[in-house]
PDB file of C-alpha atoms in Angstrom:
ATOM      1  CA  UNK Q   1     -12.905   3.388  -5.205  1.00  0.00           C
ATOM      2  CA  UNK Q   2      -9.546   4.278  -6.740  1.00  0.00           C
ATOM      3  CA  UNK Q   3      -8.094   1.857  -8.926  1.00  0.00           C
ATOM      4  CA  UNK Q   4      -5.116  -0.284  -8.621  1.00  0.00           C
ATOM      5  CA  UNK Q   5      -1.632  -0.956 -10.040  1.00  0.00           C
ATOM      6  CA  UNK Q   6      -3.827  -3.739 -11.975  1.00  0.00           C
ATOM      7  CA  UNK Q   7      -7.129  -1.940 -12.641  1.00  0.00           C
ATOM      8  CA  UNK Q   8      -5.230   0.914 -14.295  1.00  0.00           C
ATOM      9  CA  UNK Q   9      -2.783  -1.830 -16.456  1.00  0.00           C
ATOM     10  CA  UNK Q  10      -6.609  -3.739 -17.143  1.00  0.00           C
ATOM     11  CA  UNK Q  11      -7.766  -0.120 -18.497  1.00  0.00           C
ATOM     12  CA  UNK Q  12      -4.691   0.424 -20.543  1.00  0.00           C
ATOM     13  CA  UNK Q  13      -4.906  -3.073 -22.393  1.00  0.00           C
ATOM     14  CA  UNK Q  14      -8.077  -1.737 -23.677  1.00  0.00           C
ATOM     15  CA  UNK Q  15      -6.435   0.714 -25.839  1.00  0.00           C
ATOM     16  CA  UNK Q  16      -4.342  -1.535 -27.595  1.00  0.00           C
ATOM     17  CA  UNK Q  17      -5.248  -2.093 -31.193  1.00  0.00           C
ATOM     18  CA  UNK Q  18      -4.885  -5.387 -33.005  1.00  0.00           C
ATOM     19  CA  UNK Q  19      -2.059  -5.894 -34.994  1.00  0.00           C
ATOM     20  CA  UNK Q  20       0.097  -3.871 -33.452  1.00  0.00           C
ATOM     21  CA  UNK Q  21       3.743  -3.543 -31.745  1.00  0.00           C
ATOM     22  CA  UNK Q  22       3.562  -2.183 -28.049  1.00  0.00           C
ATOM     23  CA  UNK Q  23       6.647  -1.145 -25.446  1.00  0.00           C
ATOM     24  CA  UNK Q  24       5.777  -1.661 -22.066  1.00  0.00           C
ATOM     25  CA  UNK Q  25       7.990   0.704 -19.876  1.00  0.00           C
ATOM     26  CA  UNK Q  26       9.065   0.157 -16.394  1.00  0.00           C
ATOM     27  CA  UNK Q  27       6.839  -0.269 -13.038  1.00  0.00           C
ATOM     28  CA  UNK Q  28       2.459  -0.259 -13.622  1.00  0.00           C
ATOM     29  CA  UNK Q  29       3.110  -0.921 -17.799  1.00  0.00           C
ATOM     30  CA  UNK Q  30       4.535  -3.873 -17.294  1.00  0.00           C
ATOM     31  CA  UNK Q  31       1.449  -5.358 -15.697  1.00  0.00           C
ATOM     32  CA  UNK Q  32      -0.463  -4.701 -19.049  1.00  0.00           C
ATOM     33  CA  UNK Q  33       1.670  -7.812 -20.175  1.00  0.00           C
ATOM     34  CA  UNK Q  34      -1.242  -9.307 -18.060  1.00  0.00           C
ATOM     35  CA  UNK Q  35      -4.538  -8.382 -19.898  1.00  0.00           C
ATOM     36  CA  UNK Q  36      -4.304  -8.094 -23.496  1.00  0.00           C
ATOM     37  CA  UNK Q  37      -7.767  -8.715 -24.568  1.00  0.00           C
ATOM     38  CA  UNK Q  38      -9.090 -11.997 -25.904  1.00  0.00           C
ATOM     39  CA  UNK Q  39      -8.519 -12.181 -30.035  1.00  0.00           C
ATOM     40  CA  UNK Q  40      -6.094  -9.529 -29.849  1.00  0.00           C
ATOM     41  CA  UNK Q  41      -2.625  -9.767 -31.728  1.00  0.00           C
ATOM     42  CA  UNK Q  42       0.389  -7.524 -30.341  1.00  0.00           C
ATOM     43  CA  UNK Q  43       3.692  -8.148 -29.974  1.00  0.00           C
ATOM     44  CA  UNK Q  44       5.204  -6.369 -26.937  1.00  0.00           C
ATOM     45  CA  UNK Q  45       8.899  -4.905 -27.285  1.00  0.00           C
ATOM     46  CA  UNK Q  46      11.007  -4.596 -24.513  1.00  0.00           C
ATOM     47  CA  UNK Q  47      13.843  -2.086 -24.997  1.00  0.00           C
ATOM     48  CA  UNK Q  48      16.740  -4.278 -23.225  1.00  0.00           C
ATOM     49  CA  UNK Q  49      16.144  -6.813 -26.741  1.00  0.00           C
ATOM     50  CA  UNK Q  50      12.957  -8.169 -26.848  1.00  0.00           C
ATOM     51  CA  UNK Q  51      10.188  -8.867 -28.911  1.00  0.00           C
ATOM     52  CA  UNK Q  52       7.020 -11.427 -27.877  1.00  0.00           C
ATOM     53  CA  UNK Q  53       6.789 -10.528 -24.176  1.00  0.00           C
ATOM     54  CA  UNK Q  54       3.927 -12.920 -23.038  1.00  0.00           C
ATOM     55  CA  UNK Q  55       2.435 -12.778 -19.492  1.00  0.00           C
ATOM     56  CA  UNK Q  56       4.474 -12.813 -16.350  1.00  0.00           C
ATOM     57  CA  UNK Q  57       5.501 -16.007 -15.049  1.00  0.00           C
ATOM     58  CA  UNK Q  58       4.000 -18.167 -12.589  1.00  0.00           C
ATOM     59  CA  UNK Q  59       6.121 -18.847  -9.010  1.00  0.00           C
ATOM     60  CA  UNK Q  60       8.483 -21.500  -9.895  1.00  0.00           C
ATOM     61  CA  UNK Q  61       8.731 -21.508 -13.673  1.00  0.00           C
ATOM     62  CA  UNK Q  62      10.817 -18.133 -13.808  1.00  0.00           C
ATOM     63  CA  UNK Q  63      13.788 -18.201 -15.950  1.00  0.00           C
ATOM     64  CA  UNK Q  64      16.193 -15.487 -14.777  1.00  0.00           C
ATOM     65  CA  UNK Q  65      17.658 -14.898 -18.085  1.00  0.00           C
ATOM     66  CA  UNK Q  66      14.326 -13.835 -19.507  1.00  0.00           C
ATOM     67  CA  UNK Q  67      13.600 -10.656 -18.069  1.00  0.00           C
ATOM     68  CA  UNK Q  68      12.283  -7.020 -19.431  1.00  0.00           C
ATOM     69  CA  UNK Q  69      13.568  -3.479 -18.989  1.00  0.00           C
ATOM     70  CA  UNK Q  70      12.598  -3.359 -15.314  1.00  0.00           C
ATOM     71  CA  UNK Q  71      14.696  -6.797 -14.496  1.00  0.00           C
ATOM     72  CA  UNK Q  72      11.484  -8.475 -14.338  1.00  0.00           C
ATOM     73  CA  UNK Q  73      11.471 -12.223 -15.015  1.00  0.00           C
ATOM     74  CA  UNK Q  74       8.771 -12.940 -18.331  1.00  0.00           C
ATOM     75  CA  UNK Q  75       8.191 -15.265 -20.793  1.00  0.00           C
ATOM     76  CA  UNK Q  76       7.997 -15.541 -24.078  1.00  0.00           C
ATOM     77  CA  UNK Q  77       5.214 -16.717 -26.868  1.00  0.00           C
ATOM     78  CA  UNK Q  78       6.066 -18.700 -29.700  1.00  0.00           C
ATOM     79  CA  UNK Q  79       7.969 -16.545 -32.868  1.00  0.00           C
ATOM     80  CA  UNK Q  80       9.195 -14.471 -29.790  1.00  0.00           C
ATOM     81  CA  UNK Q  81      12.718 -12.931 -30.816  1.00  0.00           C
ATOM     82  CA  UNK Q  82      16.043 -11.887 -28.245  1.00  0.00           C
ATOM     83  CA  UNK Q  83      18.837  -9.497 -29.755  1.00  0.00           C
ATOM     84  CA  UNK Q  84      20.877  -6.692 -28.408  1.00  0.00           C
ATOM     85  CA  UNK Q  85      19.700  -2.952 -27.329  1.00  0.00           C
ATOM     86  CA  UNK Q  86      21.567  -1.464 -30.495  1.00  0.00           C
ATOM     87  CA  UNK Q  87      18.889  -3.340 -32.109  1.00  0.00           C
ATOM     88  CA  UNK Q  88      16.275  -2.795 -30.054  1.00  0.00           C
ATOM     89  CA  UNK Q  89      16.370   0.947 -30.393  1.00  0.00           C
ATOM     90  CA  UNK Q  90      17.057   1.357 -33.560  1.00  0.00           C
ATOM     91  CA  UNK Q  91      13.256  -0.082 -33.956  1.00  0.00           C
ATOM     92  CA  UNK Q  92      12.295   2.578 -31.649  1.00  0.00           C
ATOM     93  CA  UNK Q  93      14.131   5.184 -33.132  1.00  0.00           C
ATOM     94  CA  UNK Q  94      12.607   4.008 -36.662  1.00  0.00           C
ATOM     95  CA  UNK Q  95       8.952   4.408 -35.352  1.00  0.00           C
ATOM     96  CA  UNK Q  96       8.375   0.765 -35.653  1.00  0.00           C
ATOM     97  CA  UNK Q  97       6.812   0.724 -32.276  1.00  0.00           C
ATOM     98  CA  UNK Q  98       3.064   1.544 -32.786  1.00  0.00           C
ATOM     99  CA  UNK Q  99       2.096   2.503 -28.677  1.00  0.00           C
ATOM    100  CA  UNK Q 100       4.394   3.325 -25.763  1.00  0.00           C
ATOM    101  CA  UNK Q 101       3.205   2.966 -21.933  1.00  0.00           C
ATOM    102  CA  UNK Q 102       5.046   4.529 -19.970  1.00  0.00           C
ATOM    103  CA  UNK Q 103       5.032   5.330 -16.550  1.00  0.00           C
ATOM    104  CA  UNK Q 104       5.488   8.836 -14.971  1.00  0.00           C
ATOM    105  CA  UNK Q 105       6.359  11.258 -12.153  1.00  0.00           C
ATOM    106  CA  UNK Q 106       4.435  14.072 -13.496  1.00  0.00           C
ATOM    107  CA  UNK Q 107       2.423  15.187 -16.829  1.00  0.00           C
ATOM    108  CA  UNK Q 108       1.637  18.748 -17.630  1.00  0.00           C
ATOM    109  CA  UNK Q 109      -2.197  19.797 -18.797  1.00  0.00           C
ATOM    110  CA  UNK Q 110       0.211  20.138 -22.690  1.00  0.00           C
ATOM    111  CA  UNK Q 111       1.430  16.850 -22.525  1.00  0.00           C
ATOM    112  CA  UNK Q 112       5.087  17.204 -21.106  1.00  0.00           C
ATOM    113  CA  UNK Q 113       5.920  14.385 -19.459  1.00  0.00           C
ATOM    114  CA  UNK Q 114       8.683  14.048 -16.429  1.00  0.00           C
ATOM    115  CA  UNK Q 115       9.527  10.368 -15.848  1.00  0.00           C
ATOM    116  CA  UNK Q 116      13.875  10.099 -15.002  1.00  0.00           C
ATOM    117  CA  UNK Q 117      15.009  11.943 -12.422  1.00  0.00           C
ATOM    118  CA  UNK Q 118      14.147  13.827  -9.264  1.00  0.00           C
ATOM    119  CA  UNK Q 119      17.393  16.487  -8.620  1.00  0.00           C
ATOM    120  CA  UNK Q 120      19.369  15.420  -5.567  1.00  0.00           C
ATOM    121  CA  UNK Q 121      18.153  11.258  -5.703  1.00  0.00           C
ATOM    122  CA  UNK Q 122      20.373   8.697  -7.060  1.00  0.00           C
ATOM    123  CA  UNK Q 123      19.551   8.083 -11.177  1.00  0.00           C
ATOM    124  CA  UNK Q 124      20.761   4.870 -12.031  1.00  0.00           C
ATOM    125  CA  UNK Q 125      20.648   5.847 -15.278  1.00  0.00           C
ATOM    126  CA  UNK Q 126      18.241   8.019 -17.930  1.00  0.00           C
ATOM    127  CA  UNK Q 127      17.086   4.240 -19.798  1.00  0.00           C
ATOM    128  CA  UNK Q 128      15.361   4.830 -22.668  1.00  0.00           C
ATOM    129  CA  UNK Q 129      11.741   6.844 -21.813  1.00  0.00           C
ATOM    130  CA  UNK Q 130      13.787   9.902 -24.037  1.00  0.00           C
ATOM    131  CA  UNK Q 131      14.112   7.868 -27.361  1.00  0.00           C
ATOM    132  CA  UNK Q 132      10.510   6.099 -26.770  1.00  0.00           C
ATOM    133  CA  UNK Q 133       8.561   9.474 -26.225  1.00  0.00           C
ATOM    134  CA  UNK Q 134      10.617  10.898 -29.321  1.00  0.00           C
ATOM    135  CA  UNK Q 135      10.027   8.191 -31.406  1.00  0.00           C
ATOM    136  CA  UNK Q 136       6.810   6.547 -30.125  1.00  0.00           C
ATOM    137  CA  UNK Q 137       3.428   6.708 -32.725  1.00  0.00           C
ATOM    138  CA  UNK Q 138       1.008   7.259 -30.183  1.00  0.00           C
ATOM    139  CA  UNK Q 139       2.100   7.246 -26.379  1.00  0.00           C
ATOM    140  CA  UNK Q 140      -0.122   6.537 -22.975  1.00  0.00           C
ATOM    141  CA  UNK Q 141       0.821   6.919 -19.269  1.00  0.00           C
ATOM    142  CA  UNK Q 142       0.347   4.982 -16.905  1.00  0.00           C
ATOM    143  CA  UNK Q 143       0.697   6.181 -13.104  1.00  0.00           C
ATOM    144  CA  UNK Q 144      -0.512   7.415  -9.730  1.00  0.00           C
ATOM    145  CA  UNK Q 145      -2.511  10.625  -9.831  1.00  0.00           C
ATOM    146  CA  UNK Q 146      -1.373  12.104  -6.458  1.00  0.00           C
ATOM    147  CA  UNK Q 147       1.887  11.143  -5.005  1.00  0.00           C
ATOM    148  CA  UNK Q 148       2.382  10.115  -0.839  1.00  0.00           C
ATOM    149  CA  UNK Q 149       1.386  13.145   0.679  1.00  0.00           C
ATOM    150  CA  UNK Q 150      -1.286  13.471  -1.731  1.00  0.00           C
ATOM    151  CA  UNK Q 151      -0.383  16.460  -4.420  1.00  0.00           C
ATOM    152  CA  UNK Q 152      -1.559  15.817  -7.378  1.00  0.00           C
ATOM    153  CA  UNK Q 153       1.163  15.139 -10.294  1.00  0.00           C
ATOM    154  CA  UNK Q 154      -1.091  15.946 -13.273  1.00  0.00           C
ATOM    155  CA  UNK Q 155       0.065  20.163 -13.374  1.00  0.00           C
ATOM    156  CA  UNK Q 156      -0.022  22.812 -15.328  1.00  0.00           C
ATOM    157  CA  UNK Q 157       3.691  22.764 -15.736  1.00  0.00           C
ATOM    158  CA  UNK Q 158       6.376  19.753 -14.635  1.00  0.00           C
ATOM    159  CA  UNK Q 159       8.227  20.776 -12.207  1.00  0.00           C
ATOM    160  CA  UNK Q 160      10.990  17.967 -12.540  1.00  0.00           C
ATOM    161  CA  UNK Q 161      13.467  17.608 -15.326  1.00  0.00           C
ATOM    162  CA  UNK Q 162      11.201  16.740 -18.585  1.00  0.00           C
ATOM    163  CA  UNK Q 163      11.630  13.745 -20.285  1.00  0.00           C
ATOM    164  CA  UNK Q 164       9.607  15.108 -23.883  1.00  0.00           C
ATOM    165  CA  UNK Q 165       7.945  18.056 -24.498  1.00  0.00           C
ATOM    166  CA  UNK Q 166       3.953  18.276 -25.750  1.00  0.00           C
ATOM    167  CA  UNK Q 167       4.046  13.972 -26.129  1.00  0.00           C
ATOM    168  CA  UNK Q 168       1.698  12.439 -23.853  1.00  0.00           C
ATOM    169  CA  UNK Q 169      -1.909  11.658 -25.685  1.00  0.00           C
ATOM    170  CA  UNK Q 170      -3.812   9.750 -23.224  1.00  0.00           C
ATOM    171  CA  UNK Q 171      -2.958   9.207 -19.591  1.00  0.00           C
ATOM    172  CA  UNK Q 172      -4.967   6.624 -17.313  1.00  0.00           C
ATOM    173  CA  UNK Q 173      -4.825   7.145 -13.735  1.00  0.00           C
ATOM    174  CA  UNK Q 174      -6.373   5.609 -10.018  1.00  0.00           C
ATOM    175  CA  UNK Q 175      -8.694   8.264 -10.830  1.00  0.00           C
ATOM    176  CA  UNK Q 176      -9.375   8.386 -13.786  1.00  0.00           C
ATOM    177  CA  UNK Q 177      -9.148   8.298 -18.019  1.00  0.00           C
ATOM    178  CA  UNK Q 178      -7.618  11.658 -19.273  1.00  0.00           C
ATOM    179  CA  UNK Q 179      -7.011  12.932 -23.074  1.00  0.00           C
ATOM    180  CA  UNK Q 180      -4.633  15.943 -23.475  1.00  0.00           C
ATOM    181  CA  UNK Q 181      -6.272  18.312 -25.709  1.00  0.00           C
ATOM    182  CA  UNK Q 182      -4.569  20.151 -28.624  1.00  0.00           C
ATOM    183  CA  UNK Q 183      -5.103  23.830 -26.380  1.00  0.00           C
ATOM    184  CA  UNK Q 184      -3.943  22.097 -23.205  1.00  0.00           C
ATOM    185  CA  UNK Q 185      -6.190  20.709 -20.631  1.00  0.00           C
ATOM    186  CA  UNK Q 186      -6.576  17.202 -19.264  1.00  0.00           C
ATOM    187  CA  UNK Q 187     -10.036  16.177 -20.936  1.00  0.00           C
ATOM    188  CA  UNK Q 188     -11.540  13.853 -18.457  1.00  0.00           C
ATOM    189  CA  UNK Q 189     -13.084  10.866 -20.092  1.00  0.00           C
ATOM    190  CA  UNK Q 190     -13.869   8.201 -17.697  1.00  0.00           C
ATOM    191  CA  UNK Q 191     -13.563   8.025 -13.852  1.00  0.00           C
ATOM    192  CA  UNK Q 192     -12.900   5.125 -11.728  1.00  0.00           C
ATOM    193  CA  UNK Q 193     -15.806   3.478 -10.311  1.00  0.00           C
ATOM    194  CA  UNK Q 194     -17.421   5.203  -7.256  1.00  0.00           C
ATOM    195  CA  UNK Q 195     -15.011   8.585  -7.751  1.00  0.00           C
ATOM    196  CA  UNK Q 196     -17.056  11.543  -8.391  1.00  0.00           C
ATOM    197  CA  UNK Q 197     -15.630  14.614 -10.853  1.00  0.00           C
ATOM    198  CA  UNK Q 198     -15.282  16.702  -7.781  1.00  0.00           C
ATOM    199  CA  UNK Q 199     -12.970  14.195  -6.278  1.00  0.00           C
ATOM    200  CA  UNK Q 200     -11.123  14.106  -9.705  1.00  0.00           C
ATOM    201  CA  UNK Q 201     -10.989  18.045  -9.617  1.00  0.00           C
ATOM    202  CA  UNK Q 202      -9.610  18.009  -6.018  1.00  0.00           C
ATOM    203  CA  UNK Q 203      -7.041  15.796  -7.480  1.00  0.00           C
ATOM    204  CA  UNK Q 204      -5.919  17.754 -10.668  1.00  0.00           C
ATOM    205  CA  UNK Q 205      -3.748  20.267 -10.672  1.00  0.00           C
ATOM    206  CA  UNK Q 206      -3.380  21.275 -13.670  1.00  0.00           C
ATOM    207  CA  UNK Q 207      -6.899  22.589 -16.388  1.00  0.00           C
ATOM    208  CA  UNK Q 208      -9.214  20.156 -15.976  1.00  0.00           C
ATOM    209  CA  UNK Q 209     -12.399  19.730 -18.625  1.00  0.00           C
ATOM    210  CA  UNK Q 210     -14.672  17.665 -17.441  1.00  0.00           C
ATOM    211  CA  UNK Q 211     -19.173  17.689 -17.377  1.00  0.00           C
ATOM    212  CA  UNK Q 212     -20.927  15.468 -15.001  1.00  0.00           C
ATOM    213  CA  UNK Q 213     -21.813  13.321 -16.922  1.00  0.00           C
ATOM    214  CA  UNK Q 214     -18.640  11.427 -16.931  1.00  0.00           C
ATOM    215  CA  UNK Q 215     -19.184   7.317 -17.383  1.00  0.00           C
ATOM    216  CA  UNK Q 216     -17.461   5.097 -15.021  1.00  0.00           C
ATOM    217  CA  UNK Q 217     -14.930   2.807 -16.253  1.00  0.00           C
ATOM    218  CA  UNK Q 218     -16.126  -0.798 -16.984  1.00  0.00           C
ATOM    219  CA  UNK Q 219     -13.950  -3.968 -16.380  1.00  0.00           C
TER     220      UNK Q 219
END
């Protein structure tokens, strides 16, 4: 079956190392919040002034002045600091963030990603995605393979405005765990339990690399 919202944010936490500072970008990243692994130290940034995101909050202890990026409500862990976004992105823009997740409309088999805008819809404004995929260490995406009427959105070329050029390292999927390669390609890696490579292939536009032997992802 094809993952969810929270299987794919489950996946993600995986990848984070210990030690390290993390931005979680708007929509499925945000859920990661929600399953950093057990003896694992990160402290998550959010780009609207925070640092020591914890988990979201249970129904009836949210505090509306906490909140991330997305206008989420979120808590805080203990050390946890609040400042302004002047601040905030000048630790982006001084690569002191060790692993974006973002989310994303389309990704191209060389790692361009498209994430702001889709011409003629409102854009409430271009946020941040531009400074974090320019300034980012290391950068995974988080999103839906194929969009409503089922076309994929991993391509050989982005066909939406692009948000960074030859960035994207890792993307994790409803389908599937993808690496770009250095030639282009998505590199499949894992697949989502009960999805089968031909499924996957259906589903990518773009190069796909894949064997048959691809594992299934384990939660």
């Amino acid at each position: 079956m094809a993952l969810s919202k929270e299987q794919i944010a489950q996946r993600i936490a995986k990848e984070i190392k210990n030690n390290s500072y993390v931005n979680l970008g708007i929509g499925i990243p945000t859920l990661v919040a929600n399953y950093i692994p057990e003896g694992v130290n990160v402290v998550l940034q959010s780009e609207n002034g925070l640092l020591g995101m914890g988990p979201f909050p249970f129904e009836g202890s949210e505090d509306p002045d906490l909140i991330n990026a997305g206008k989420q409500t979120i808590t805080t862990l203990p050390g946890s600091a609040i400042f302004d976004s002047a601040l905030s992105f000048g630790m982006i823009r001084a690569q002191k963030v060790d692993l974006t997740i973002l989310g994303a409309m389309e990704v191209s088999e060389s790692g361009d990603i498209a994430n702001w805008k889709i011409p003629g819809k409102m854009v409430k404004g271009m946020g941040g995605a531009m400074d974090l995929v320019a300034s980012a260490k290391n950068i995974i995406v988080a999103m839906q393979q194929v969009n409503k009427s089922g076309e994929s959105k991993l391509l050989a070329e982005c066909t939406l405005p692009l948000t960074g050029v030859k960035c994207i390292k890792k993307i994790v999927t409803e389908l599937g765990v993808y690496e770009i390669l250095p030639e282009g390609g998505f590199q499949l890696l894992e697949r989502a339990p009960g999805v089968s490579v031909d499924e996957i292939r259906t589903a990518t536009a773009g190069k796909l690399i894949a064997d048959e032997n691809i594992p299934e992802m384990v939660f």
